[in-house]
XYZ file of N, CA, C and O in Angstrom:
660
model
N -337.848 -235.447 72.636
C -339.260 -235.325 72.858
C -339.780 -234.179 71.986
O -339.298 -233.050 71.892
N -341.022 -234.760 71.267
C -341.721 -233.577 70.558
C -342.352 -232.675 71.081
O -342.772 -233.084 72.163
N -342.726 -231.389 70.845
C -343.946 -230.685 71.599
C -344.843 -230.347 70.213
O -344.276 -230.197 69.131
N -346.059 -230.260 70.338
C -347.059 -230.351 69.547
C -348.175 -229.797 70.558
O -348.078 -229.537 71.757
N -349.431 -229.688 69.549
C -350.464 -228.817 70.544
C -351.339 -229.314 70.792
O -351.266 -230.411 70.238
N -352.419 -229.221 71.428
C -353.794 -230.152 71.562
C -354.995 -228.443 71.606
O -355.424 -227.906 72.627
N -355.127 -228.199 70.810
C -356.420 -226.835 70.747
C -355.545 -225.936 71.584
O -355.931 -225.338 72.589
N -354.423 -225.900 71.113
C -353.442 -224.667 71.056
C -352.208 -224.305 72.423
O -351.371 -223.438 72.675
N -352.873 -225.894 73.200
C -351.858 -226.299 74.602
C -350.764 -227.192 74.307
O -350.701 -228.314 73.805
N -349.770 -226.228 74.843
C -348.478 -227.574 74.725
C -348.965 -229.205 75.420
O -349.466 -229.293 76.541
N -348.716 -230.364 74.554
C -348.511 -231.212 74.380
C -346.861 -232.363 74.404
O -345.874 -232.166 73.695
N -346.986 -233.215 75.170
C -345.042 -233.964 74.806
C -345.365 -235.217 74.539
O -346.218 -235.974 75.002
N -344.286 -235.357 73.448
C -344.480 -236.972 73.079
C -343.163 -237.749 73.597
O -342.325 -236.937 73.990
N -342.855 -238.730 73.681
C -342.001 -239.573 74.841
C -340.514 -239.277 73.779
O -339.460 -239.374 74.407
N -340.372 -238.936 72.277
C -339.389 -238.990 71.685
C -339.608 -238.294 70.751
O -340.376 -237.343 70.896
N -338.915 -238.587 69.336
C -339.227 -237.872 67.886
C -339.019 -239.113 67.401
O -338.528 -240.141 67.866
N -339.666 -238.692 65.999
C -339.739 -239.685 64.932
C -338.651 -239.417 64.479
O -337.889 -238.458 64.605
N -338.606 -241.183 63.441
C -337.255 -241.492 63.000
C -336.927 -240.677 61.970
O -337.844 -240.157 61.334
N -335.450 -240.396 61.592
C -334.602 -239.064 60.580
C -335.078 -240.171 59.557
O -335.428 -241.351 59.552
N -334.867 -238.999 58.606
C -335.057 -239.985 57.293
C -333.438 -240.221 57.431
O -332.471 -239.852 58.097
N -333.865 -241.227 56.171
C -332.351 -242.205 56.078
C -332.371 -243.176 56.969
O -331.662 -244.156 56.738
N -333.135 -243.144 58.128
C -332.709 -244.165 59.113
C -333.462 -245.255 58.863
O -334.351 -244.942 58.071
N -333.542 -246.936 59.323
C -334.582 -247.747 58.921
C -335.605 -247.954 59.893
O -335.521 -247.481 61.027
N -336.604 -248.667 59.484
C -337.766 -248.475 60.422
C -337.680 -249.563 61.067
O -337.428 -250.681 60.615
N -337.920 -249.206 62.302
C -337.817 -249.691 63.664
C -339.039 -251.143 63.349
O -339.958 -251.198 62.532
N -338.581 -252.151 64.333
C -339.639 -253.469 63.846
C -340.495 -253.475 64.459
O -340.244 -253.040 65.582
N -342.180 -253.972 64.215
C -342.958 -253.444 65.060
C -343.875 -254.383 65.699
O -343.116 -255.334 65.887
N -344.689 -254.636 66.025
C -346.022 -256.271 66.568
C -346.579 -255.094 66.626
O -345.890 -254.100 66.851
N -348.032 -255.011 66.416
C -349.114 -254.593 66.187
C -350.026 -255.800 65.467
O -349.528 -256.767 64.892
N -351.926 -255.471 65.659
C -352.765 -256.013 65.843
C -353.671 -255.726 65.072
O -354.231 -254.629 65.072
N -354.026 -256.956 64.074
C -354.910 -256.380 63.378
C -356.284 -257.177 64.098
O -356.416 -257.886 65.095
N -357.423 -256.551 62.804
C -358.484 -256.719 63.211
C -358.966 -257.969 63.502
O -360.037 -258.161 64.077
N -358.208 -258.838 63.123
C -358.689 -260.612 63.452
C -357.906 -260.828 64.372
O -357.529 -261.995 64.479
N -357.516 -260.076 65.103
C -356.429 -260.772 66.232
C -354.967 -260.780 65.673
O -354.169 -260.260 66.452
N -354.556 -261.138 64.782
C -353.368 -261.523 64.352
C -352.190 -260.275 64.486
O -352.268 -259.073 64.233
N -351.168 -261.043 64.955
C -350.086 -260.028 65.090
C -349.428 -259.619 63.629
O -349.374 -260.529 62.802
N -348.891 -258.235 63.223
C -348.136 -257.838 62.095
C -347.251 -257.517 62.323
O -347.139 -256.731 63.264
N -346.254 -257.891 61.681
C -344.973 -257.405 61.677
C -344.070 -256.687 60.663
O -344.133 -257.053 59.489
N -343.296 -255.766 60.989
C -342.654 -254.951 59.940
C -342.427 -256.016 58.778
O -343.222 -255.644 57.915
N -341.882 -256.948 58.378
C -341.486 -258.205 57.753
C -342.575 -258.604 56.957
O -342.694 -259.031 55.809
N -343.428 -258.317 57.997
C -345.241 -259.151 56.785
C -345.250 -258.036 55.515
O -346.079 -258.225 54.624
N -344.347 -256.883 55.420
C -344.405 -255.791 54.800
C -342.836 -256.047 53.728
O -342.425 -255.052 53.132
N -342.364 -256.871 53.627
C -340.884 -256.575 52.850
C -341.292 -256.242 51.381
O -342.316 -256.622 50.815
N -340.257 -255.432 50.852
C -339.924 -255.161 49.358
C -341.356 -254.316 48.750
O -341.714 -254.059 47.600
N -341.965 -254.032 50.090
C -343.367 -252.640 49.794
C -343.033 -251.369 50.132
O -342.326 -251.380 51.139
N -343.235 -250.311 49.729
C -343.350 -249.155 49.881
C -344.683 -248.947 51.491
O -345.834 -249.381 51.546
N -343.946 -248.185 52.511
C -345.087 -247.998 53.340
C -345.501 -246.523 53.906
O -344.682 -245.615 54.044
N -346.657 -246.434 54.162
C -346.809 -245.064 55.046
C -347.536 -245.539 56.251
O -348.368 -246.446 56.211
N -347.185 -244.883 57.344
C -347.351 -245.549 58.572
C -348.868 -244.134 58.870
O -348.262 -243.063 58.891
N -349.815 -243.956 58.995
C -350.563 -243.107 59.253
C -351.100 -242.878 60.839
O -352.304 -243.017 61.054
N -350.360 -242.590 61.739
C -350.592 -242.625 63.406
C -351.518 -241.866 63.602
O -351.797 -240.963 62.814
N -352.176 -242.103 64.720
C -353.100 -241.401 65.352
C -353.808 -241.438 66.325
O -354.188 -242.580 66.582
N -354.286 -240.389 67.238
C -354.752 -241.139 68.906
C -355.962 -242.115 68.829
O -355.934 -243.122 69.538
N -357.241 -241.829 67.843
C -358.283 -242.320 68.112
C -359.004 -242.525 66.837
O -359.274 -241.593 66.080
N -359.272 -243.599 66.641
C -360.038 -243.411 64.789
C -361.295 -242.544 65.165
O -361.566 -241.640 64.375
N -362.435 -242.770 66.738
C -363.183 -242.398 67.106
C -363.484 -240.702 67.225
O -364.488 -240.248 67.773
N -362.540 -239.971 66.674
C -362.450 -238.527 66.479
C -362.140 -238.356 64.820
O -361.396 -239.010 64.089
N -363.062 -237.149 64.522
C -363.190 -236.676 63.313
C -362.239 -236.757 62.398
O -362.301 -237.246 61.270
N -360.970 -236.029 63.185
C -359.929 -235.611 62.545
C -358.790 -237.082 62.181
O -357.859 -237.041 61.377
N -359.154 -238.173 62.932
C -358.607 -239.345 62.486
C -358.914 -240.518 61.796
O -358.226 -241.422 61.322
N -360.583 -240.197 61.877
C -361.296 -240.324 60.947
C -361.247 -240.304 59.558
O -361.351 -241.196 58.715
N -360.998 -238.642 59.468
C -360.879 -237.888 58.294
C -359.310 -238.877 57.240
O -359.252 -239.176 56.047
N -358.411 -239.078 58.249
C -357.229 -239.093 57.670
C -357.464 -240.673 57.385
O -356.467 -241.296 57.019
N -358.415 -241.223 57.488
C -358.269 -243.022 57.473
C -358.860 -243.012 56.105
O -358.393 -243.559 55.106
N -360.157 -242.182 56.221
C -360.712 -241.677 54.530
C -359.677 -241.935 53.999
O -359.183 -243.018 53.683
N -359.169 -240.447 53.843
C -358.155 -239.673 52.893
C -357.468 -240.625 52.151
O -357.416 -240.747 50.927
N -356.725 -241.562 53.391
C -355.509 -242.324 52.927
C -355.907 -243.472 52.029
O -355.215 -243.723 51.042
N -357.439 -244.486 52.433
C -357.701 -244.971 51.876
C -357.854 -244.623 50.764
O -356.808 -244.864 50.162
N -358.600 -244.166 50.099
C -359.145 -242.864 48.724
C -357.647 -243.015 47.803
O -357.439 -243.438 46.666
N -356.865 -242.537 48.715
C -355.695 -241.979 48.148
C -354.705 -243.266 47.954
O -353.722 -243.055 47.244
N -354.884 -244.833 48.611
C -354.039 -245.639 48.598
C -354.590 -246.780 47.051
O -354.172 -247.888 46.712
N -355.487 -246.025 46.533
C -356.040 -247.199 45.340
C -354.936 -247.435 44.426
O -354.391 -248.431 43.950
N -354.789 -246.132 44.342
C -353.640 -245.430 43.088
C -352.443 -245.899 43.344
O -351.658 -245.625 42.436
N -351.873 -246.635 44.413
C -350.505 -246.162 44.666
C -349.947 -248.137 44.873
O -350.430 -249.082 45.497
N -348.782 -247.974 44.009
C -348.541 -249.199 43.620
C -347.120 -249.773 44.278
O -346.096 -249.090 44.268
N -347.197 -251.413 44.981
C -346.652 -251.414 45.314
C -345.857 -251.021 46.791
O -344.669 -250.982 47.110
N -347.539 -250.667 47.743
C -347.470 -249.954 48.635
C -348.547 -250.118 49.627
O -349.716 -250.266 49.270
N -348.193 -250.095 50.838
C -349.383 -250.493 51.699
C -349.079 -248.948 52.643
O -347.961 -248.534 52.948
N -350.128 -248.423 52.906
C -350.728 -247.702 54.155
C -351.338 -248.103 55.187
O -352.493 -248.527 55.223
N -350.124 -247.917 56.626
C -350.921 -248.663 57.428
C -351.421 -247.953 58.993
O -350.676 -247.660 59.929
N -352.554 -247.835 58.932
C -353.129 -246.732 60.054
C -353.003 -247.794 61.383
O -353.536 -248.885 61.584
N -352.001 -246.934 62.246
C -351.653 -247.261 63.346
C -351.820 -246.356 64.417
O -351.048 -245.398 64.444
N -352.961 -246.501 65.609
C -353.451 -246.185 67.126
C -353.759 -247.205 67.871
O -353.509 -248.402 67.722
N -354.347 -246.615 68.723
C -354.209 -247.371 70.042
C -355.342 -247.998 70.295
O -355.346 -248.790 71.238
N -356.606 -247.782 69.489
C -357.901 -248.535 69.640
C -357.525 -249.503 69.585
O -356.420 -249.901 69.216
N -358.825 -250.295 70.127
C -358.717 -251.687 70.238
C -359.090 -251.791 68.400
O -359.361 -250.964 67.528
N -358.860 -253.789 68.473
C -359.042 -253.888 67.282
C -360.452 -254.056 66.823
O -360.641 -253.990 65.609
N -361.517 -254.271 67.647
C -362.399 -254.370 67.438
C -363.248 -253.122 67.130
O -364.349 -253.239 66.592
N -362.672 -251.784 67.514
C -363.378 -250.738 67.036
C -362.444 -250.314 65.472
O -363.014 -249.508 64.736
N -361.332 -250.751 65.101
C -361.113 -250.067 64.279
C -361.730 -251.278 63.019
O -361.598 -250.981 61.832
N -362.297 -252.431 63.359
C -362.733 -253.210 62.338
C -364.214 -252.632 62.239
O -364.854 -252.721 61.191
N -364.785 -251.959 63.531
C -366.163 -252.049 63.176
C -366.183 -250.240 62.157
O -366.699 -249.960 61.075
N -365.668 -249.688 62.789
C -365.016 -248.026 61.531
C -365.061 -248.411 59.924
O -365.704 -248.006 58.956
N -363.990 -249.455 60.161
C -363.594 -249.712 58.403
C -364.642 -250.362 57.817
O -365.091 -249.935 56.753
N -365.260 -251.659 58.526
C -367.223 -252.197 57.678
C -367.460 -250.672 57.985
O -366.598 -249.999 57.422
N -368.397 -249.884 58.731
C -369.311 -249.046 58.150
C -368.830 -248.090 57.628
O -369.588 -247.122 57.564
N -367.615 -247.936 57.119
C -366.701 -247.297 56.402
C -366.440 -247.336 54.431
O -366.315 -246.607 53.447
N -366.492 -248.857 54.904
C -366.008 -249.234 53.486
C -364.479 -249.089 52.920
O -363.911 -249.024 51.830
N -364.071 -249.074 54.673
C -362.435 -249.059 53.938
C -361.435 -249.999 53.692
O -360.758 -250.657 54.483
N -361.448 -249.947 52.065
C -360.519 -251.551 52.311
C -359.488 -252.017 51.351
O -359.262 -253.154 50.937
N -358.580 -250.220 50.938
C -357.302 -250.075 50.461
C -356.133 -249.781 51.634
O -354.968 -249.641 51.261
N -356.396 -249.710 52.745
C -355.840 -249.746 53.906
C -355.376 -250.488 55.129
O -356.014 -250.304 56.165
N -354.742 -250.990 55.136
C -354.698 -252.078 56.603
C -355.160 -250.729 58.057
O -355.197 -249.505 58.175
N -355.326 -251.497 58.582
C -355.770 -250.879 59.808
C -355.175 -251.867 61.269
O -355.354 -253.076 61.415
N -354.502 -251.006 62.152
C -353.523 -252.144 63.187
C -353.662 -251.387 64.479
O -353.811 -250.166 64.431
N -353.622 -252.094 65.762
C -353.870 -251.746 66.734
C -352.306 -251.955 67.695
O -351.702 -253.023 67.590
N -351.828 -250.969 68.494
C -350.962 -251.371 69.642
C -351.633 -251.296 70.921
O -351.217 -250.662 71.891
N -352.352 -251.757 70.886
C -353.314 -251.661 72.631
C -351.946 -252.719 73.096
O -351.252 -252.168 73.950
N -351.563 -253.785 72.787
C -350.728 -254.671 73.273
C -349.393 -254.297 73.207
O -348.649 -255.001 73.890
N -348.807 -253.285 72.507
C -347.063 -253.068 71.845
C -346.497 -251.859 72.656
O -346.894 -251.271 73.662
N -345.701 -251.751 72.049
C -344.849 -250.691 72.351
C -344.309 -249.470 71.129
O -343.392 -248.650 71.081
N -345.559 -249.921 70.121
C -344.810 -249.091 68.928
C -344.690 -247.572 69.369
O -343.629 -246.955 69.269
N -345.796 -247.048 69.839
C -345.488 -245.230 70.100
C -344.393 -245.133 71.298
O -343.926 -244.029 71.581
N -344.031 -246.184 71.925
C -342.460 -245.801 72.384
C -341.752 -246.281 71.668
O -340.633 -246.160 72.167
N -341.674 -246.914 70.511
C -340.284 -247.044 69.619
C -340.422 -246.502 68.479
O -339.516 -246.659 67.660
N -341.659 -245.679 68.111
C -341.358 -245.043 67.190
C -341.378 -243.169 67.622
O -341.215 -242.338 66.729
N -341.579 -242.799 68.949
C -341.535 -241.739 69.666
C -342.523 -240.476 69.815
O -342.430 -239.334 70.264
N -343.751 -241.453 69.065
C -345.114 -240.625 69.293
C -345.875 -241.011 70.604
O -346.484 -240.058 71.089
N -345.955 -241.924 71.134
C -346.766 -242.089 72.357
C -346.634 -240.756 73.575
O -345.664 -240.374 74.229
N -347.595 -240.435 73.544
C -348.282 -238.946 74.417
C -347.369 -239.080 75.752
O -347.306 -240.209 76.239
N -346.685 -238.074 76.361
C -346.261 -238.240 77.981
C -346.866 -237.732 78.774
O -346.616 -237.899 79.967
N -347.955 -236.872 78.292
C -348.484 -235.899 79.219
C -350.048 -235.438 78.719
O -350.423 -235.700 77.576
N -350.570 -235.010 79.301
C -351.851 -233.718 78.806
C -352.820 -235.087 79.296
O -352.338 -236.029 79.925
N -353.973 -235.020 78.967
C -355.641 -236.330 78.772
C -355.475 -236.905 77.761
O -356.421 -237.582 77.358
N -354.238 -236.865 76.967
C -353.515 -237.939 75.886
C -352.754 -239.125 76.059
O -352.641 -240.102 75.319
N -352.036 -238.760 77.641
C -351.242 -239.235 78.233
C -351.285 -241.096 77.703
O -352.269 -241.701 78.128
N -350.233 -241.963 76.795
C -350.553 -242.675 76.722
C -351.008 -243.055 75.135
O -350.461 -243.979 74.533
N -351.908 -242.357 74.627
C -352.259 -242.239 72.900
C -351.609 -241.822 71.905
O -351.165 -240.679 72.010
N -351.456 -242.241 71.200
C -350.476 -242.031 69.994
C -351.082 -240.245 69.214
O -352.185 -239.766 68.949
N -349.302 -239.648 69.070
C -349.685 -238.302 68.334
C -350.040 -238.289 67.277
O -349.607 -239.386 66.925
N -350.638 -237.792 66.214
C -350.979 -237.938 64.623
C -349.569 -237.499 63.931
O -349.269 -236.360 63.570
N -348.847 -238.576 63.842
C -347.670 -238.344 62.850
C -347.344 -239.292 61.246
O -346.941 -240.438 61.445
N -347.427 -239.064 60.435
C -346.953 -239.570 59.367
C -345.538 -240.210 58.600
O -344.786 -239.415 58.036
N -345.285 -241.369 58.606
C -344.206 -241.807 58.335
C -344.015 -242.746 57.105
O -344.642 -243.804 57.082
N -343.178 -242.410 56.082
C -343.102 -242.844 54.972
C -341.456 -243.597 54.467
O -340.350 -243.057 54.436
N -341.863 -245.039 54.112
C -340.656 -245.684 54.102
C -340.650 -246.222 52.655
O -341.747 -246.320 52.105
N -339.569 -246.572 51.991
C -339.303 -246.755 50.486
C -339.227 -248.404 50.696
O -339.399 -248.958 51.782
N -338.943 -249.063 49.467
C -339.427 -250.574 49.823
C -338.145 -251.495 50.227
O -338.038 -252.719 50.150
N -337.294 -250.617 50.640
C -336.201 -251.063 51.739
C -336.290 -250.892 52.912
O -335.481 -251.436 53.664
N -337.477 -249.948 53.478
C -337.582 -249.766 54.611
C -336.673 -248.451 55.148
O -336.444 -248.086 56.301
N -336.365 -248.040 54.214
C -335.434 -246.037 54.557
C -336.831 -245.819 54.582
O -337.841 -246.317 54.084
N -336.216 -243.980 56.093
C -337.118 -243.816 56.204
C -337.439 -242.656 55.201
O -336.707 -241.738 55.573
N -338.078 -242.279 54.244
C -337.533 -240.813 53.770
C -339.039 -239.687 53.606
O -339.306 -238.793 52.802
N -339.644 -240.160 54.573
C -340.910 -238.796 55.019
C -340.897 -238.921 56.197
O -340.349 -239.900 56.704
N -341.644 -237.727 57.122
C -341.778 -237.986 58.265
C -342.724 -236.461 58.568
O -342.505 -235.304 58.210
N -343.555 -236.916 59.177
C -344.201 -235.464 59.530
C -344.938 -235.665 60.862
O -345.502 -236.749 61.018
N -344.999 -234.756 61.834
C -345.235 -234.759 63.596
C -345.991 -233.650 62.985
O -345.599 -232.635 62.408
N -347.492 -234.212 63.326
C -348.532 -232.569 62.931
C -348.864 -232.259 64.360
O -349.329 -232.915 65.292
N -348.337 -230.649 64.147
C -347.976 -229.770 65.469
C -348.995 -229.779 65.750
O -349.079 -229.954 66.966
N -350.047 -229.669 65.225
C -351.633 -229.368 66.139
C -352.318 -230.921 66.027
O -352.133 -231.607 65.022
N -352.993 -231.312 66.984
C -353.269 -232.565 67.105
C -354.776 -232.568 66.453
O -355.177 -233.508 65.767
N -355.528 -231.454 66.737
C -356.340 -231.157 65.653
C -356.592 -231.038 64.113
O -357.679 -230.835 63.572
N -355.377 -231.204 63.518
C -355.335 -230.645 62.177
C -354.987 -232.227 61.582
O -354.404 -233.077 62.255
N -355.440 -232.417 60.272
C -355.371 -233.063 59.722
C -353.523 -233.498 59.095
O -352.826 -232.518 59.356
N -352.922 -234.290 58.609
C -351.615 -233.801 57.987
C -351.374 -233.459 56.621
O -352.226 -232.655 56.241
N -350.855 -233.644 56.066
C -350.150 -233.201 54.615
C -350.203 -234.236 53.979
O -349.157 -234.744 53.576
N -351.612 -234.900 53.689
C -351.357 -236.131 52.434
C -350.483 -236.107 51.270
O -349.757 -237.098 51.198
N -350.330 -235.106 50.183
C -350.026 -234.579 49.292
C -348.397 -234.879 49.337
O -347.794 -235.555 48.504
N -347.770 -234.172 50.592
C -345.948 -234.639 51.173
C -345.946 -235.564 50.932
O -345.271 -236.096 50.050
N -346.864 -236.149 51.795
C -346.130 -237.697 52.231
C -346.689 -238.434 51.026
O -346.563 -239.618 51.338
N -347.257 -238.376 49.778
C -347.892 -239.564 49.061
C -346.485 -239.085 47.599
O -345.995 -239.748 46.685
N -346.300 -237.688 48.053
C -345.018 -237.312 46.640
C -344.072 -237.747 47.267
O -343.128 -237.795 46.478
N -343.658 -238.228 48.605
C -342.317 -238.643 48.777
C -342.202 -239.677 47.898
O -341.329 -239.342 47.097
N -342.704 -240.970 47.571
C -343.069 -242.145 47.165
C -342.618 -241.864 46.002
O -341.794 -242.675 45.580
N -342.931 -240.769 45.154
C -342.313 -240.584 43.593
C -341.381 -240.659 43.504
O -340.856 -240.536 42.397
């Protein structure tokens, strides 16, 4: 179990994210038309998994930008922002957004933040995915990984987009 902060209060997440080297766990998640995704709909791509409790807060917001912005450039590779909204708010974000170098996927239905070991155990999180970053090569190793200690803070685009080099 991780501890991480929420505006400077301990926080627990149900596990830790996967070591690098290890492969990524398979996942069902939801995109915005309903349709289920699966790790597999992803083979022989480079991925970054971009978690987070709520697109509906600034700071996850901020990082759906970022990644998009930052996913034009990057070849051979999908970024895929994964929380717990439904799918219908993270489709209506991305139209008045304009984001659309990014997949965007929902586990309101899954179990991914217990198999990938961000889902919240405790605090008014209890339940929502922590903002962690996970980066897999196009075999599916895992070889980034970042649990941002403050749930407030944005993460380390820059890490996780040079792991990929």
């Amino acid at each position: 179990m991780a501890e991480i902060k929420l505006k400077g209060n301990p926080v627990h997440t149900v596990g830790n994210l996967p070591e690098k080297g290890s492969q990524l766990k398979d996942f069902t998640l939801v995109s915005s038309g309903l349709q289920e995704k699966k790790l597999s709909d992803y083979a022989g791509k480079k991925i970054v998994l971009n978690i987070f409790p709520s697109v509906d807060t600034g700071v996850c917001a901020a990082s759906v930008r970022a990644f998009n912005q930052k996913a034009a450039a990057l070849e051979n590779t999908v970024v895929i922002n994964v929380s717990k909204d439904l799918p219908f708010a993270l489709s209506r974000f991305c139209a008045a957004e304009g984001i659309e170098n990014v997949e965007t996927l929902s586990d309101f239905r899954g179990h991914f933040g217990e198999d990938y070991g961000v889902a919240f155990s405790d605090s008014p999180m209890k339940g929502l995915l922590s903002r962690a970053v996970i980066v897999a090569n196009e075999n599916g190793e895992v070889i980034y990984t970042e649990q941002v200690p403050e749930i407030t803070s944005e993460p380390n685009y820059e890490a996780a987009l040079n792991a990929l080099k």
